[in-house]
Coordinates of C-alpha atoms and ligand atoms in Angstrom, one line a residue:
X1 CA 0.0 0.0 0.0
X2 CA 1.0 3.6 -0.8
X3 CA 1.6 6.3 1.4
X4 CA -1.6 8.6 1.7
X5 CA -3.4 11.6 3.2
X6 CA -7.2 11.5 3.3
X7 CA -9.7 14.3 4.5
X8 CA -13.3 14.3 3.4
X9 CA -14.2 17.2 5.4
X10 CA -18.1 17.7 4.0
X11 CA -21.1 16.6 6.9
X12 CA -23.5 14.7 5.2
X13 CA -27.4 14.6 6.4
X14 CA -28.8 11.4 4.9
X15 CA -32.1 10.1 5.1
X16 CA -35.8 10.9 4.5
X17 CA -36.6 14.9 4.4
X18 CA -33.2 16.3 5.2
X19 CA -33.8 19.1 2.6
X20 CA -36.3 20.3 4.8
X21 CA -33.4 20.7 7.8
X22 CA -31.1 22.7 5.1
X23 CA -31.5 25.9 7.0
X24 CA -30.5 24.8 10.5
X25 CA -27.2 23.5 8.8
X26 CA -26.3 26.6 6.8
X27 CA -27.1 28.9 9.8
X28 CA -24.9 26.7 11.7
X29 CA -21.4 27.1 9.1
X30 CA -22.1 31.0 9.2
X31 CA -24.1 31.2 5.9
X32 CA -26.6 34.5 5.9
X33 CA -27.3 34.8 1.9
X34 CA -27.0 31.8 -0.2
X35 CA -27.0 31.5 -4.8
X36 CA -29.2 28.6 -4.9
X37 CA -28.2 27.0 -7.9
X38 CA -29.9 24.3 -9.8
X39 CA -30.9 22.7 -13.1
X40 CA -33.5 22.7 -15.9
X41 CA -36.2 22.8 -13.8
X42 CA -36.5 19.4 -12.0
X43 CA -36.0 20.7 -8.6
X44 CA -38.3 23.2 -9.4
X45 CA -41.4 21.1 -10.6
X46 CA -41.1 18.8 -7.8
X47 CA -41.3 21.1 -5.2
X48 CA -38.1 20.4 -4.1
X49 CA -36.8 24.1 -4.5
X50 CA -39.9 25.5 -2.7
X51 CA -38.9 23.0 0.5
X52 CA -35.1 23.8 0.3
X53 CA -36.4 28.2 0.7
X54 CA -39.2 27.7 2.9
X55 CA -36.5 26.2 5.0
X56 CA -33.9 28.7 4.1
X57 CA -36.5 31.6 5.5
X58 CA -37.4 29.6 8.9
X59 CA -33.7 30.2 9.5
X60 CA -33.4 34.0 8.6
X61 CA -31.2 33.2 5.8
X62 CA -31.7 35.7 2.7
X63 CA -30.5 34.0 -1.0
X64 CA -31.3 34.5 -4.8
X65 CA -31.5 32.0 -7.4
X66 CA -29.7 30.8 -10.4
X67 CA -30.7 28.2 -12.5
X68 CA -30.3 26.8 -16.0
X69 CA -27.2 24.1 -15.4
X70 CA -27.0 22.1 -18.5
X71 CA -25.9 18.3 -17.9
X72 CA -22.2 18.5 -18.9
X73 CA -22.1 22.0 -17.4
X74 CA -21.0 24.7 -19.3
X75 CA -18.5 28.0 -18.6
X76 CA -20.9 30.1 -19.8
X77 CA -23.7 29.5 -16.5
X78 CA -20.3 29.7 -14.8
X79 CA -19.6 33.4 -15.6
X80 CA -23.0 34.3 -14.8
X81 CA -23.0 32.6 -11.8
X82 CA -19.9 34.5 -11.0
X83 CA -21.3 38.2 -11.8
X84 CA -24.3 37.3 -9.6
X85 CA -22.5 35.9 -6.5
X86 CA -20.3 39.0 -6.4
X87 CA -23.3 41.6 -7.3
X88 CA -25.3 39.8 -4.5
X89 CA -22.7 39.5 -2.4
X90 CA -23.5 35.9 -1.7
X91 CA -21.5 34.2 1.8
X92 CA -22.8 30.1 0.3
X93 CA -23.3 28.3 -3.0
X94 CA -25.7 26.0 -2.2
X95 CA -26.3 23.3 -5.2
X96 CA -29.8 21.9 -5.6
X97 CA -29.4 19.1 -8.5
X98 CA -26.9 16.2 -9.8
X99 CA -23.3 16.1 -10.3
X100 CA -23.7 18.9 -13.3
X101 CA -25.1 21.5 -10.8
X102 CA -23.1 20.9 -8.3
X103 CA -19.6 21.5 -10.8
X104 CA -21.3 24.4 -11.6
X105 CA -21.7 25.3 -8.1
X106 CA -18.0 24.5 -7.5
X107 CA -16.8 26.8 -10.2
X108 CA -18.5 29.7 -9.0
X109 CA -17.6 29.3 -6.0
X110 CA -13.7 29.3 -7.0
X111 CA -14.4 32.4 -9.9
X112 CA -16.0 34.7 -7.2
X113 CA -13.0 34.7 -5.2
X114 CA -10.2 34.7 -8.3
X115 CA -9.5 38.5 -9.5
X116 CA -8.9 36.2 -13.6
X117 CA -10.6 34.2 -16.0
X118 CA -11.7 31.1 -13.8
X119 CA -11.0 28.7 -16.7
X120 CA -7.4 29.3 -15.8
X121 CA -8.0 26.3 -13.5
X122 CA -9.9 24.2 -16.0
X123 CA -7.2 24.6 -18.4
X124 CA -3.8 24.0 -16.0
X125 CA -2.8 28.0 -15.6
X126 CA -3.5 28.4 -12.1
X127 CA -4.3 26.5 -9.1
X128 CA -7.5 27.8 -6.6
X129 CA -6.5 28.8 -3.2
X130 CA -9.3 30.3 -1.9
X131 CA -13.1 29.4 -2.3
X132 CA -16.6 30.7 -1.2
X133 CA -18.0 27.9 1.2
X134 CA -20.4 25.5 -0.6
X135 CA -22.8 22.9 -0.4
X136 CA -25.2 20.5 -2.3
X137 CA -28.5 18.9 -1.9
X138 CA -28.4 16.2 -3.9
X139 CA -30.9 14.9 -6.6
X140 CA -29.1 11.9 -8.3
X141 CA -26.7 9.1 -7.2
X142 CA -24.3 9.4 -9.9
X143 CA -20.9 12.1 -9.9
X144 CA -20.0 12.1 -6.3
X145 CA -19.4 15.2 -6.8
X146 CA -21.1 16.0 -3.4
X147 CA -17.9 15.3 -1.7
X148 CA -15.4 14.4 -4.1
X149 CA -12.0 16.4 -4.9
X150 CA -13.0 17.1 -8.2
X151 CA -15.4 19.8 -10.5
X152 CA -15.7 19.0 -14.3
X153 CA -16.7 21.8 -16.5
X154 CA -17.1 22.5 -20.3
X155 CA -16.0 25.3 -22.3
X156 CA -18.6 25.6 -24.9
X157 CA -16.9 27.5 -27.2
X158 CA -14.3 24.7 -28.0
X159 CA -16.5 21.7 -26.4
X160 CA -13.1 21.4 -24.4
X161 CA -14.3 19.4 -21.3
X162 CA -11.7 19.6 -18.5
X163 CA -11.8 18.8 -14.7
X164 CA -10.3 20.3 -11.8
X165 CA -9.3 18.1 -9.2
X166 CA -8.5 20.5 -5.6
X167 CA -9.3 19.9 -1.9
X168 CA -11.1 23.2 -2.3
X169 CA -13.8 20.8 -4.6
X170 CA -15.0 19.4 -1.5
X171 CA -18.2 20.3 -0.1
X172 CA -18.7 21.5 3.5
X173 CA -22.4 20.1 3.6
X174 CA -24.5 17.5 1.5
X175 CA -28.2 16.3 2.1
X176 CA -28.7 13.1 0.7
X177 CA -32.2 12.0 0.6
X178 CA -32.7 8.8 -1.4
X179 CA -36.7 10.1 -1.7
X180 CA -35.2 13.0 -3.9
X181 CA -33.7 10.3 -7.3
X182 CA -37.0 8.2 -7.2
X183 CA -38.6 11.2 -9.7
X184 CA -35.9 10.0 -12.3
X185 CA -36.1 8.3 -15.7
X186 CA -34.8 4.8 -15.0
X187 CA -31.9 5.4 -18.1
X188 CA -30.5 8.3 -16.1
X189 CA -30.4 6.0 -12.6
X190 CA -28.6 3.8 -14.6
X191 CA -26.5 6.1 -16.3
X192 CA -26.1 7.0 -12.2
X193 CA -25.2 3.7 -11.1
X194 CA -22.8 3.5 -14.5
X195 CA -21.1 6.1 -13.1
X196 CA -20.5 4.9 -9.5
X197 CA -19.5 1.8 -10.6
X198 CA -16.8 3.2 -13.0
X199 CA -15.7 5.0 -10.3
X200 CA -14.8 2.2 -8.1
X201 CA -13.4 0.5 -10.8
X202 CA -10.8 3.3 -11.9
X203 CA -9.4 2.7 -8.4
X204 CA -9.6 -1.1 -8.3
X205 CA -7.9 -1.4 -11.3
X206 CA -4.6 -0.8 -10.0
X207 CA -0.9 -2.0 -10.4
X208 CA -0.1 -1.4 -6.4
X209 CA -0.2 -5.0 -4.3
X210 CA -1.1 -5.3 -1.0
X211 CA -4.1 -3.3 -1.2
X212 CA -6.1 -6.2 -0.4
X213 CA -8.5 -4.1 2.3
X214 CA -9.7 -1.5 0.1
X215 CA -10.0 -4.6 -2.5
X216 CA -12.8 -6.0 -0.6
X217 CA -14.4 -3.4 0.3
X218 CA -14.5 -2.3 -3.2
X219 CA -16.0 -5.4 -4.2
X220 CA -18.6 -5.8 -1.8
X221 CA -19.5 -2.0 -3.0
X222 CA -20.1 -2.7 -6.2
X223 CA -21.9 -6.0 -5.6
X224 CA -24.3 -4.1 -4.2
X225 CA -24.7 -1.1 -6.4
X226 CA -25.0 -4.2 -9.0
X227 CA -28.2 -5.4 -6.9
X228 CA -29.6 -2.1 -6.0
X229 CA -29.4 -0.7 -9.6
X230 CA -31.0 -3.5 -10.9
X231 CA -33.8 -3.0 -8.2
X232 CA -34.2 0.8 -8.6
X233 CA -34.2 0.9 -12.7
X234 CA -37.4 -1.6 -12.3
X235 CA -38.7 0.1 -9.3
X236 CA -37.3 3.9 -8.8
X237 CA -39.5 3.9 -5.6
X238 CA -37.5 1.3 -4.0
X239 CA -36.3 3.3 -0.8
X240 CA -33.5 1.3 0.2
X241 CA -32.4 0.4 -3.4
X242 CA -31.9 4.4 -3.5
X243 CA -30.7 4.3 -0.1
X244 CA -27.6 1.7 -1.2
X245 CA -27.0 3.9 -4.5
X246 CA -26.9 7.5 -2.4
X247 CA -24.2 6.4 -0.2
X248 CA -22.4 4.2 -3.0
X249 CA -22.5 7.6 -4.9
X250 CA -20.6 9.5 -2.3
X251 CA -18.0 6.1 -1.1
X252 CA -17.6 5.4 -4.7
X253 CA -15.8 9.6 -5.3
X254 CA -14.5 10.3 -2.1
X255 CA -11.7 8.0 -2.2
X256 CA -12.9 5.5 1.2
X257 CA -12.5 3.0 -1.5
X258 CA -9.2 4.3 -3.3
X259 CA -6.6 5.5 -0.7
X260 CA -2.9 3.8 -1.1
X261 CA -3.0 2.8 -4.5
X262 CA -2.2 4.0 -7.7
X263 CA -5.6 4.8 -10.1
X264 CA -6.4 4.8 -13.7
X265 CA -9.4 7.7 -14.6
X266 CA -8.2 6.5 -18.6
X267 CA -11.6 5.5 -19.0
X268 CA -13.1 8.9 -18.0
X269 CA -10.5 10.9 -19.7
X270 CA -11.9 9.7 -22.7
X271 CA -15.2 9.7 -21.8
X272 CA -14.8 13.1 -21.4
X273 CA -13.9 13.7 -25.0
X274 CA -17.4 11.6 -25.7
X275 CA -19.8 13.6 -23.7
X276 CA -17.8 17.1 -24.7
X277 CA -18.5 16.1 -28.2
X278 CA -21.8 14.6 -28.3
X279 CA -23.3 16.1 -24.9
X280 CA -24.4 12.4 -24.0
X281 CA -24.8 11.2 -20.5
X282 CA -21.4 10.9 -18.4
X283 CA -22.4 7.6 -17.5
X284 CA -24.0 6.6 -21.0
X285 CA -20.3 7.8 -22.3
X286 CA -18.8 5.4 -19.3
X287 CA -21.1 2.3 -20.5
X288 CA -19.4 2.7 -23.8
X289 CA -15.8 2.8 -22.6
X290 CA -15.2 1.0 -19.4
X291 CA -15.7 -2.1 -21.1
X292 CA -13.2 -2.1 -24.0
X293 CA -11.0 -0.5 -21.7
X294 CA -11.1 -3.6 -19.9
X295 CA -11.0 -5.6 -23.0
X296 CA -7.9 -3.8 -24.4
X297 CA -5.8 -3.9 -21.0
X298 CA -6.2 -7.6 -19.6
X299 CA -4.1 -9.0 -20.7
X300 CA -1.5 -6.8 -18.9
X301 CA -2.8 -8.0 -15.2
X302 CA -4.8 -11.0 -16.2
X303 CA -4.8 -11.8 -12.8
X304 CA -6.9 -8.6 -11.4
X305 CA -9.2 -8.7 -14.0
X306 CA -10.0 -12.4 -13.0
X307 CA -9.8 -11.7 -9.9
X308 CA -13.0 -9.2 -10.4
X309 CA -14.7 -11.7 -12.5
X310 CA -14.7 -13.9 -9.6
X311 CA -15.4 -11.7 -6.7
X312 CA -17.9 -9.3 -8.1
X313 CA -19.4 -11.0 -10.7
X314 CA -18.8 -14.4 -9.2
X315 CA -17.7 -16.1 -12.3
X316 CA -15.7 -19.4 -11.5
X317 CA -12.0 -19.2 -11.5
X318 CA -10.3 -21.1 -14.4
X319 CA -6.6 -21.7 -13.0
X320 CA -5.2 -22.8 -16.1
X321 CA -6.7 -20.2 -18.1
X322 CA -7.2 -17.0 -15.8
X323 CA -7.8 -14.7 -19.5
X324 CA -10.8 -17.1 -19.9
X325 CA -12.2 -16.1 -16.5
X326 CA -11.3 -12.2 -17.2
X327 CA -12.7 -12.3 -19.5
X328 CA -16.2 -13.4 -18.8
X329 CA -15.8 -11.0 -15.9
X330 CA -15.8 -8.1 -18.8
X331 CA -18.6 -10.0 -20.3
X332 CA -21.1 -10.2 -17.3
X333 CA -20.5 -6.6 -16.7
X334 CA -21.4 -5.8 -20.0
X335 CA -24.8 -8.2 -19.8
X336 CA -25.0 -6.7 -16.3
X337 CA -24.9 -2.7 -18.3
X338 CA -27.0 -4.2 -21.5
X339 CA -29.8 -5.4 -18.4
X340 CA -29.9 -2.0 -17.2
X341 CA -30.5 0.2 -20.4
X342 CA -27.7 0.9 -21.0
X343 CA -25.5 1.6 -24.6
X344 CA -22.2 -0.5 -24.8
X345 CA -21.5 0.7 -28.8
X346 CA -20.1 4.3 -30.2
X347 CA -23.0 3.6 -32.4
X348 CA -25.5 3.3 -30.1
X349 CA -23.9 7.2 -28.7
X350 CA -24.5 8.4 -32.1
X351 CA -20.8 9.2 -32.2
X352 CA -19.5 8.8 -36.1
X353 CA -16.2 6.9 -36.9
X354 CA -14.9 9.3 -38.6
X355 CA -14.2 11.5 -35.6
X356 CA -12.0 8.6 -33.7
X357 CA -8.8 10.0 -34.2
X358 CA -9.5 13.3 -33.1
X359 CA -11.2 12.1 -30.1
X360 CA -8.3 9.8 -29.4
X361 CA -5.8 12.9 -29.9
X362 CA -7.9 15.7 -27.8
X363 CA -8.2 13.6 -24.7
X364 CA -6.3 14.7 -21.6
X365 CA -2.9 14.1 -21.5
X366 CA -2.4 13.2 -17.6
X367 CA 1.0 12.1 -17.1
X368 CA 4.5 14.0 -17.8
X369 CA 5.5 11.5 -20.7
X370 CA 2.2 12.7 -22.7
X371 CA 0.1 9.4 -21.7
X372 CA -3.1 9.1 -20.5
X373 CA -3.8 6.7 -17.4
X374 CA -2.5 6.1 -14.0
X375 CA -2.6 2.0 -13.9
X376 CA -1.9 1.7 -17.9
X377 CA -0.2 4.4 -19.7
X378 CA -2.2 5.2 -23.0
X379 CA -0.9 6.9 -26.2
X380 CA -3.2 8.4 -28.4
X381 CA -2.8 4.8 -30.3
X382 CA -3.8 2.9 -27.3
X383 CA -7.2 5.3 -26.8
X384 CA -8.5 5.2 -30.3
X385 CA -7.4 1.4 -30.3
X386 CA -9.9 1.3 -27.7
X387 CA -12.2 3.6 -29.4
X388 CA -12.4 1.1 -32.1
X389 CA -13.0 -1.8 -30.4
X390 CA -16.0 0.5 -28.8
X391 CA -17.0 0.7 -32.6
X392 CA -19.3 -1.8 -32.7
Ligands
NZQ1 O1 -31.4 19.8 -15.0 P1 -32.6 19.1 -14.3 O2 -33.9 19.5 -14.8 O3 -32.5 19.0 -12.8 O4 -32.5 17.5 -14.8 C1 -31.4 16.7 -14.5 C2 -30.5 16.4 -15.8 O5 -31.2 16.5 -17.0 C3 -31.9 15.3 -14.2 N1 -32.2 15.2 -12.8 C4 -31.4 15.3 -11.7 N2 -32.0 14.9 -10.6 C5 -33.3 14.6 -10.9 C6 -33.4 14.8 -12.3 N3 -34.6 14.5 -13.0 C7 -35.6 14.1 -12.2 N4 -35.6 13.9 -10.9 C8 -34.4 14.2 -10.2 N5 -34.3 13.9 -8.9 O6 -30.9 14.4 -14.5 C9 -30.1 14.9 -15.6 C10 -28.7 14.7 -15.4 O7 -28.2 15.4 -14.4 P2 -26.6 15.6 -14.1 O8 -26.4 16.5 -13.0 O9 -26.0 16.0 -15.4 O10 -26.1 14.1 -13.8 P3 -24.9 13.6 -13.0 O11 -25.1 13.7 -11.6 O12 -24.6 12.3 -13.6 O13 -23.7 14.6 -13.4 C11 -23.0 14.5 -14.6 C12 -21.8 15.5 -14.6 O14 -20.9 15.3 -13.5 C13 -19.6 15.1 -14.1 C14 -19.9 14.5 -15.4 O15 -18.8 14.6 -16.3 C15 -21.0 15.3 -15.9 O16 -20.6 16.6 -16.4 N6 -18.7 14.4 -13.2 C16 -18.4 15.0 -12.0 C17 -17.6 14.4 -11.1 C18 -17.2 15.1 -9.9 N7 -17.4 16.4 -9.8 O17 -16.6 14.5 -8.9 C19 -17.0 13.1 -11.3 C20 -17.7 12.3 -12.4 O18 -16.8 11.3 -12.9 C21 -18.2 13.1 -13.5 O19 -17.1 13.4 -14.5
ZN2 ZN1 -17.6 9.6 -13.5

């Protein structure tokens, strides 16, 4: 195991009707005017906006509104968001939404209190140091975003879509009532559960040993976001299917299962270039990657990816031929995305062959060689290899 520091510093208020108790907590961190920010107008048609104010007045707390955050958040909002937090002279950004809103949350946040462009930390020219205090009442399992490290925005001008990853990304407070995702179409819980999955399996993909703890708890994670997602697309009113998926959401980001080892995020650096392109679903995009990721890189550790064929998809170990068992591992967790709604082709994205190599050559660049990839080191070769075999 690696050496490692790990603070998640946000308080999380789980359960039934915790947006109802936003108030109390805000008043308690110091807050006195708050940007409520939120998205196309869920949160507003299911009252849930209406609860989160009448709460927000009980506690003498004044705020304005913002809303408009596109899935795959854009810069634009972000500027606006900006103007409005410093005109209003706003003391909280308080998120009302999924992963999108809350990024766009997190950027304003950082922009109000930077005297430049705030893209400067999207785009590697400067590093936030200083942040307006934020928080996030959340609306879909999915990002993690509600206390994860990391913010990803898009500049739509270029459809460049970069992320930020900073301890100031963490929020201080996050309600998490799994009553709030059961008014969601059961393609974007899946596209949710997609996502928390993938994010348990960038970590568990890894070339460190001895990280056999975090292994299992890893596993038995996504063994049950694998049950409760199959319960909650079928029945979205399945409290404690959206119970499992809430907290999975927020484990799954916040690095409980991912300290001491070395990570890949290949995968979503190229899903990136998918949804910046196309403006599909994050997790859609992940459906359609994850698995020929897995397919291309095997063969390099046959014996992890067995060794998740086994444990979370309980496939039966084949000691003579461990690739055998790997790879009915990748192929379970492709039936396993297929049962849930899910796309596995590029077709199937509506993204067009044609565009491969750029994709391949646009995506982010995250180590000091030029590769992409913590666990496997990817050219631009190796991603639109993969892209191709993702060109079903
Ligand atoms: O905008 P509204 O009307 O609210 O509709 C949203 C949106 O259309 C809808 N929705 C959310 N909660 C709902 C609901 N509809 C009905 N009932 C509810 N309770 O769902 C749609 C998708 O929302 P979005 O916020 O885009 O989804 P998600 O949470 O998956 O966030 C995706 C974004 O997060 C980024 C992704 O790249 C993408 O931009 N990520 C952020 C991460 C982070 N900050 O740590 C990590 C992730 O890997 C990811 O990259
Ligand atoms: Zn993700």
């Amino acid at each position: 195991m690696l050496n490692f520091t790990h603070c998640v510093p946000t308080r999380f208020v789980f359960g039934r009707g915790v947006e109802n108790e936003v108030g109390k907590y805000l008043k308690e961190v110091g807050a006195t005017k708050a940007l409520i920010h939120f998205g196309g107008g869920s949160a507003v048609r299911s009252g849930l906006i209406g609860r989160v104010e009448r709460s927000l007045d009980e506690a003498g707390i004044a705020y304005v509104e913002l809303g408009g955050a596109q899935p795959n958040p854009r810069d634009t909002l972000v500027y606006k968001g900006i103007e409005l937090a410093r005109a209003e002279k706003v003391d909280f950004i308080l998120a009302v939404g999924g992963g999108s809103v809350i990024d766009s949350s997190k950027a304003i946040a950082h922009g109000t209190c930077y005297d430049g462009d705030f893209w400067d930390f999207f785009c590697g020219k400067a590093k936030p140091v200083t942040t307006l205090p934020f928080g996030a009442v959340l609306t879909m399992s999915a990002a993690g975003s509600e206390s994860s490290n990391s913010c990803v925005i898009t500049q739509e001008s270029t459809k460049t879509k970069r992320g930020l990853r900073s301890e100031l990304n963490r929020c201080r407070l996050a309600f998490m009532d799994p009553e709030l995702p059961m008014t969601l179409p059961p393609y974007q819980i899946a596209c949710g559960a997609t996502d928390i999955l993938a994010h348990m399996m960038e970590r568990y993909f890894t070339s460190t040993d001895g990280v056999d703890l975090i292994d299992r708890m890893a596993e038995g994670a996504m063994t049950a976001v694998i049950a409760a997602a199959r319960t909650a697309v079928k029945k979205p009113d399945d409290y404690d299917a959206q119970a499992q998926l809430m907290w999975a959401s927020t484990v799954a980001h916040n690095d409980t299962v991912g300290v001491g080892r070395v990570q890949d995020w290949g995968s979503h650096q190229i899903e990136h270039e998918l949804s910046a392109l196309y403006d599909v679903a994050h997790g859609a995009g992940l459906a359609v990657v994850f698995p020929a990721w897995m397919r291309y890189h095997m063969d390099k550790d046959v014996m992890r990816f067995a060794q998740f064929a086994v444990r979370v998809y309980n496939c039966e170990m084949d000691f003579q031929h461990p690739e055998v068992t790997a790879l009915r591992g990748i192929e379970a967790h492709e039936q396993f995305l297929r049962d849930i709604g899910m796309p596995l082709t590029l077709k199937e994205l509506g993204a067009r062959t044609e565009d491969i190599p750029a994709l391949a050559a646009k995506t982010k660049k995250t180590n000091p060689d030029g590769t992409t990839g913590g666990t496997f080191h990817m050219t631009p070769q190796d991603i639109e290899a993969i892209l191709r075999i993702a060109d079903r």
